[in-house]
mmCIF file of C-alpha atoms in Angstrom:
data_model
loop_
_atom_site.group_PDB
_atom_site.id
_atom_site.type_symbol
_atom_site.label_atom_id
_atom_site.label_comp_id
_atom_site.label_asym_id
_atom_site.label_seq_id
_atom_site.Cartn_x
_atom_site.Cartn_y
_atom_site.Cartn_z
ATOM 1 C CA GLN A 1 115.262 99.035 187.335
ATOM 2 C CA LEU A 2 118.358 96.881 187.101
ATOM 3 C CA GLN A 3 118.186 93.623 189.050
ATOM 4 C CA LEU A 4 120.778 90.935 189.704
ATOM 5 C CA GLN A 5 120.020 87.441 190.948
ATOM 6 C CA GLU A 6 122.513 84.841 192.108
ATOM 7 C CA SER A 7 121.827 81.149 191.609
ATOM 8 C CA GLY A 8 123.646 77.923 192.325
ATOM 9 C CA PRO A 9 124.105 75.170 194.914
ATOM 10 C CA GLY A 10 123.946 76.166 198.549
ATOM 11 C CA LEU A 11 126.147 73.283 199.664
ATOM 12 C CA VAL A 12 129.509 72.263 198.253
ATOM 13 C CA LYS A 13 131.825 69.536 199.496
ATOM 14 C CA PRO A 14 135.410 70.323 200.506
ATOM 15 C CA SER A 15 137.927 70.099 197.649
ATOM 16 C CA GLU A 16 135.175 70.438 195.057
ATOM 17 C CA THR A 17 134.320 73.408 192.832
ATOM 18 C CA LEU A 18 131.813 76.118 193.705
ATOM 19 C CA SER A 19 129.809 77.428 190.743
ATOM 20 C CA LEU A 20 127.420 80.373 190.777
ATOM 21 C CA THR A 21 125.621 82.350 188.096
ATOM 22 C CA CYS A 22 124.319 85.898 188.208
ATOM 23 C CA THR A 23 121.413 86.796 185.939
ATOM 24 C CA VAL A 24 121.020 90.454 185.050
ATOM 25 C CA SER A 25 117.609 91.859 184.187
ATOM 26 C CA GLY A 26 116.376 95.353 183.419
ATOM 27 C CA GLY A 27 119.575 96.256 181.576
ATOM 28 C CA SER A 28 122.245 94.895 179.270
ATOM 29 C CA ILE A 29 125.368 93.213 180.528
ATOM 30 C CA SER A 30 127.065 94.538 177.376
ATOM 31 C CA SER A 31 126.996 98.163 178.569
ATOM 32 C CA SER A 32 130.396 99.714 177.955
ATOM 33 C CA SER A 33 130.827 101.522 181.280
ATOM 34 C CA TYR A 34 130.459 98.588 183.584
ATOM 35 C CA TYR A 35 132.243 95.577 184.902
ATOM 36 C CA TRP A 36 130.316 92.832 186.696
ATOM 37 C CA GLY A 37 131.675 91.609 189.985
ATOM 38 C CA TRP A 38 131.546 88.932 192.640
ATOM 39 C CA ILE A 39 131.942 89.800 196.316
ATOM 40 C CA ARG A 40 131.656 87.456 199.269
ATOM 41 C CA GLN A 41 131.072 87.818 203.002
ATOM 42 C CA PRO A 42 131.849 85.021 205.481
ATOM 43 C CA PRO A 43 129.329 84.809 208.335
ATOM 44 C CA GLY A 44 129.886 87.675 210.757
ATOM 45 C CA LYS A 45 132.794 89.084 208.755
ATOM 46 C CA GLY A 46 133.481 91.809 206.216
ATOM 47 C CA LEU A 47 133.245 92.093 202.451
ATOM 48 C CA GLU A 48 135.862 90.523 200.184
ATOM 49 C CA TRP A 49 136.096 91.244 196.461
ATOM 50 C CA ILE A 50 136.585 88.083 194.409
ATOM 51 C CA GLY A 51 136.847 89.478 190.908
ATOM 52 C CA SER A 52 135.118 91.240 188.045
ATOM 53 C CA VAL A 53 134.453 90.685 184.354
ATOM 54 C CA TYR A 54 133.803 93.016 181.410
ATOM 55 C CA TYR A 55 131.343 92.056 178.690
ATOM 56 C CA SER A 56 134.289 91.396 176.369
ATOM 57 C CA GLY A 57 135.532 88.722 178.763
ATOM 58 C CA LYS A 58 138.359 90.764 180.262
ATOM 59 C CA THR A 59 138.772 89.936 183.941
ATOM 60 C CA ASN A 60 140.358 91.257 187.128
ATOM 61 C CA TYR A 61 140.834 88.950 190.096
ATOM 62 C CA ASN A 62 141.709 89.341 193.761
ATOM 63 C CA PRO A 63 145.368 88.258 193.919
ATOM 64 C CA SER A 64 144.676 86.166 197.019
ATOM 65 C CA LEU A 65 142.108 84.046 195.138
ATOM 66 C CA LYS A 66 143.374 84.283 191.583
ATOM 67 C CA SER A 67 144.765 80.751 191.388
ATOM 68 C CA ARG A 68 141.333 79.253 192.166
ATOM 69 C CA VAL A 69 138.905 81.691 190.508
ATOM 70 C CA THR A 70 137.410 81.931 187.046
ATOM 71 C CA ILE A 71 134.777 84.507 186.128
ATOM 72 C CA SER A 72 133.117 84.363 182.724
ATOM 73 C CA VAL A 73 130.340 86.178 180.897
ATOM 74 C CA ASP A 74 127.559 85.013 178.572
ATOM 75 C CA THR A 75 126.166 88.077 176.827
ATOM 76 C CA SER A 76 123.525 86.045 174.978
ATOM 77 C CA LYS A 77 121.961 85.090 178.312
ATOM 78 C CA ASN A 78 122.799 88.358 180.117
ATOM 79 C CA GLN A 79 124.624 86.332 182.744
ATOM 80 C CA PHE A 80 128.042 86.078 184.307
ATOM 81 C CA SER A 81 129.421 83.226 186.350
ATOM 82 C CA LEU A 82 131.881 82.382 189.089
ATOM 83 C CA THR A 83 133.802 79.177 189.640
ATOM 84 C CA LEU A 84 135.994 78.688 192.706
ATOM 85 C CA SER A 85 137.997 75.478 192.842
ATOM 86 C CA SER A 86 139.377 73.404 195.711
ATOM 87 C CA VAL A 87 137.028 74.933 198.276
ATOM 88 C CA THR A 88 137.453 74.616 202.034
ATOM 89 C CA GLY A 89 135.397 75.715 205.014
ATOM 90 C CA ALA A 90 137.009 79.141 204.726
ATOM 91 C CA ASP A 91 135.057 79.636 201.498
ATOM 92 C CA THR A 92 131.728 79.412 203.334
ATOM 93 C CA ALA A 93 130.116 82.794 202.775
ATOM 94 C CA VAL A 94 127.279 84.788 201.321
ATOM 95 C CA TYR A 95 128.216 85.408 197.689
ATOM 96 C CA TYR A 96 126.977 88.596 196.052
ATOM 97 C CA CYS A 97 127.033 89.634 192.431
ATOM 98 C CA ALA A 98 127.042 93.341 191.650
ATOM 99 C CA ARG A 99 127.415 95.887 188.869
ATOM 100 C CA GLN A 100 130.701 97.764 189.009
ATOM 101 C CA ASP A 101 130.704 101.281 187.628
ATOM 102 C CA TYR A 102 134.156 101.420 186.111
ATOM 103 C CA SER A 103 136.267 104.388 185.142
ATOM 104 C CA THR A 104 139.892 104.598 184.108
ATOM 105 C CA SER A 105 140.038 107.720 186.310
ATOM 106 C CA GLY A 106 139.998 105.342 189.271
ATOM 107 C CA SER A 107 136.402 105.697 190.338
ATOM 108 C CA ASN A 108 135.103 102.164 190.754
ATOM 109 C CA TYR A 109 132.098 101.307 192.836
ATOM 110 C CA PHE A 110 129.297 98.759 193.036
ATOM 111 C CA ASP A 111 125.947 100.459 192.528
ATOM 112 C CA TYR A 112 123.586 97.505 192.116
ATOM 113 C CA TRP A 113 123.799 94.313 194.176
ATOM 114 C CA GLY A 114 122.038 90.976 194.131
ATOM 115 C CA GLN A 115 120.378 89.685 197.271
ATOM 116 C CA GLY A 116 123.233 87.279 197.931
ATOM 117 C CA THR A 117 123.305 83.520 198.242
ATOM 118 C CA LEU A 118 124.769 81.520 201.112
ATOM 119 C CA VAL A 119 127.184 78.815 200.071
ATOM 120 C CA THR A 120 128.259 76.370 202.754
ATOM 121 C CA VAL A 121 131.291 74.160 202.304
ATOM 122 C CA SER A 122 130.772 70.962 204.226
ATOM 123 C CA SER A 123 130.888 67.223 203.729
ATOM 124 C CA SER B 1 148.803 94.748 198.514
ATOM 125 C CA TYR B 2 146.786 97.832 199.275
ATOM 126 C CA GLU B 3 144.899 97.943 202.561
ATOM 127 C CA LEU B 4 142.140 100.091 204.042
ATOM 128 C CA ALA B 5 141.691 100.359 207.809
ATOM 129 C CA GLN B 6 138.497 101.243 209.661
ATOM 130 C CA PRO B 7 137.676 101.289 213.392
ATOM 131 C CA PRO B 8 135.629 98.207 214.311
ATOM 132 C CA SER B 9 132.911 100.202 216.011
ATOM 133 C CA VAL B 10 131.615 103.711 216.561
ATOM 134 C CA SER B 11 128.669 104.938 218.596
ATOM 135 C CA VAL B 12 126.619 108.130 218.451
ATOM 136 C CA PRO B 13 123.560 109.530 220.274
ATOM 137 C CA PRO B 14 120.502 110.098 218.094
ATOM 138 C CA GLY B 15 120.493 113.483 216.402
ATOM 139 C CA GLN B 16 124.239 113.966 216.665
ATOM 140 C CA THR B 17 126.933 113.934 213.988
ATOM 141 C CA VAL B 18 129.289 110.999 213.568
ATOM 142 C CA SER B 19 132.357 110.553 211.389
ATOM 143 C CA ILE B 20 133.739 107.190 210.309
ATOM 144 C CA PRO B 21 137.335 107.221 209.066
ATOM 145 C CA CYS B 22 138.947 104.974 206.498
ATOM 146 C CA SER B 23 142.710 105.108 206.174
ATOM 147 C CA GLY B 24 145.067 103.920 203.470
ATOM 148 C CA GLU B 25 148.367 105.003 201.972
ATOM 149 C CA LYS B 26 147.778 108.078 199.801
ATOM 150 C CA LEU B 27 144.055 107.290 199.777
ATOM 151 C CA GLY B 28 143.412 110.922 198.890
ATOM 152 C CA ASP B 29 144.984 110.251 195.481
ATOM 153 C CA LYS B 30 142.328 107.637 194.790
ATOM 154 C CA TYR B 31 138.543 107.690 194.797
ATOM 155 C CA ALA B 32 136.765 106.294 197.850
ATOM 156 C CA CYS B 33 133.207 105.096 198.211
ATOM 157 C CA TRP B 34 131.068 103.886 201.091
ATOM 158 C CA TYR B 35 128.447 101.193 201.598
ATOM 159 C CA GLN B 36 125.845 100.740 204.307
ATOM 160 C CA GLN B 37 124.836 97.205 205.241
ATOM 161 C CA LYS B 38 122.042 96.339 207.620
ATOM 162 C CA PRO B 39 121.677 92.830 209.101
ATOM 163 C CA GLY B 40 120.534 90.272 206.565
ATOM 164 C CA GLN B 41 120.613 92.765 203.693
ATOM 165 C CA SER B 42 122.869 93.461 200.741
ATOM 166 C CA PRO B 43 125.215 96.459 200.923
ATOM 167 C CA VAL B 44 123.869 99.780 199.656
ATOM 168 C CA LEU B 45 126.083 102.430 198.078
ATOM 169 C CA VAL B 46 125.774 105.679 200.062
ATOM 170 C CA ILE B 47 128.778 107.684 198.784
ATOM 171 C CA TYR B 48 130.832 107.379 195.589
ATOM 172 C CA LYS B 49 133.656 109.414 194.065
ATOM 173 C CA ASP B 50 134.621 110.578 197.575
ATOM 174 C CA SER B 51 131.598 112.799 198.169
ATOM 175 C CA LYS B 52 128.768 112.136 195.717
ATOM 176 C CA ARG B 53 125.427 110.752 196.911
ATOM 177 C CA PRO B 54 123.456 108.311 194.751
ATOM 178 C CA SER B 55 119.836 109.105 194.095
ATOM 179 C CA GLY B 56 117.699 108.308 197.117
ATOM 180 C CA ILE B 57 120.445 108.653 199.710
ATOM 181 C CA PRO B 58 119.566 111.275 202.358
ATOM 182 C CA GLU B 59 121.511 114.529 202.455
ATOM 183 C CA ARG B 60 122.683 113.762 205.989
ATOM 184 C CA PHE B 61 125.233 111.411 204.438
ATOM 185 C CA SER B 62 128.390 113.138 203.207
ATOM 186 C CA GLY B 63 131.954 112.160 202.386
ATOM 187 C CA SER B 64 135.422 113.591 202.050
ATOM 188 C CA ASN B 65 138.855 112.269 201.118
ATOM 189 C CA SER B 66 142.249 113.860 201.642
ATOM 190 C CA GLY B 67 145.735 112.749 202.511
ATOM 191 C CA ASN B 68 145.571 109.222 203.860
ATOM 192 C CA THR B 69 141.983 109.323 205.127
ATOM 193 C CA ALA B 70 138.510 109.185 203.652
ATOM 194 C CA THR B 71 135.668 110.060 205.990
ATOM 195 C CA LEU B 72 131.976 109.275 205.984
ATOM 196 C CA THR B 73 129.955 111.768 208.000
ATOM 197 C CA ILE B 74 126.361 111.333 209.066
ATOM 198 C CA SER B 75 124.657 114.466 210.359
ATOM 199 C CA GLY B 76 121.583 114.253 212.561
ATOM 200 C CA THR B 77 122.046 110.515 212.919
ATOM 201 C CA GLN B 78 118.845 108.515 213.082
ATOM 202 C CA ALA B 79 118.128 105.112 214.558
ATOM 203 C CA MET B 80 117.685 103.758 211.022
ATOM 204 C CA ASP B 81 121.347 104.586 210.316
ATOM 205 C CA GLU B 82 122.513 101.871 212.702
ATOM 206 C CA ALA B 83 124.399 99.502 210.400
ATOM 207 C CA ASP B 84 127.811 98.331 209.242
ATOM 208 C CA TYR B 85 129.674 100.733 206.987
ATOM 209 C CA TYR B 86 132.408 99.737 204.544
ATOM 210 C CA CYS B 87 134.792 101.946 202.630
ATOM 211 C CA GLN B 88 136.156 100.821 199.279
ATOM 212 C CA ALA B 89 138.814 101.981 196.857
ATOM 213 C CA TRP B 90 140.434 100.761 193.655
ATOM 214 C CA ASP B 91 144.147 100.127 193.370
ATOM 215 C CA SER B 92 146.110 98.557 190.519
ATOM 216 C CA ASN B 93 143.005 96.993 188.966
ATOM 217 C CA ASN B 94 141.976 95.576 192.329
ATOM 218 C CA VAL B 95 138.937 96.435 194.398
ATOM 219 C CA VAL B 96 139.804 96.847 198.075
ATOM 220 C CA PHE B 97 137.328 96.964 200.971
ATOM 221 C CA GLY B 98 137.950 98.245 204.457
ATOM 222 C CA GLY B 99 137.193 95.879 207.314
ATOM 223 C CA GLY B 100 133.948 97.624 208.191
ATOM 224 C CA THR B 101 132.700 99.769 211.057
ATOM 225 C CA LYS B 102 129.660 98.925 213.140
ATOM 226 C CA LEU B 103 127.721 102.096 213.877
ATOM 227 C CA THR B 104 125.572 101.997 217.001
ATOM 228 C CA VAL B 105 122.990 104.717 217.606
ATOM 229 C CA LEU B 106 122.357 104.910 221.340
#
C-alpha cells in the first residue's frame, strides 16, 4: 500500500522560507504515470493546489504562487520537496503531499494523500 | 485563470438522494473528479474521470459531467457521508479545485 508522509518545521517566521519533504513508501516515485503534488488548506478554508513534480524533475506550479515556489524530487531517497519563500500569515495552512495520476487526456486526480502537516507562520 | 464554483452548503435527510454541482466554463470538455474530506482528515478520492469510483468507494456515490456542470450524486445518503466535498479539474497544466461544499445529513 502506497504511503506518503510529510515532514518539516511546524513553525516558520514571516519573510522566511518554508521547507517540507514528502517521503513515499510502498511504491516508486519514478513511476511513469504519476506526478507528485503539494496541496495546502488554510484553517477552515478550501484546498489549494501548490504544484506538482514528475520524477524527471519537470514541474507545474500554481500561477498565483509560482514566483515563490520550488518543488524538487530526489529519486534516490524516494522523496520530493517543497520550498515556499517570503512567507506571511496567509501561508499558514495544513500542507498535504499526494500522488497525482496524470494523463495527457486531461484526467488528473490525486489518489493517495499524506496525513498533512500544519505549518504556522508567526514570529 | 480557470475557476470551479460549488455551493457552500447542501443538506439532505438520511436515506435520500443529494446532488452537489460543480460549475466551470466548458467543464464537460474536461475530466472532473471529487474528494470527500471529513474533519481532521485528509481528502479521499470518491470519483475520478467524471464517473469512475475508486476501489472501496460505495456504489451510492456516482458522478456525471456535461456542459458546464459536473455533479456528484449520493444515493441513500448516510450519516457517515456528512463531510466537505471538493470538485477538481485540470486546465492548461494547472490543477483547479472548487471551493468546497459542506454536506449536512439531517
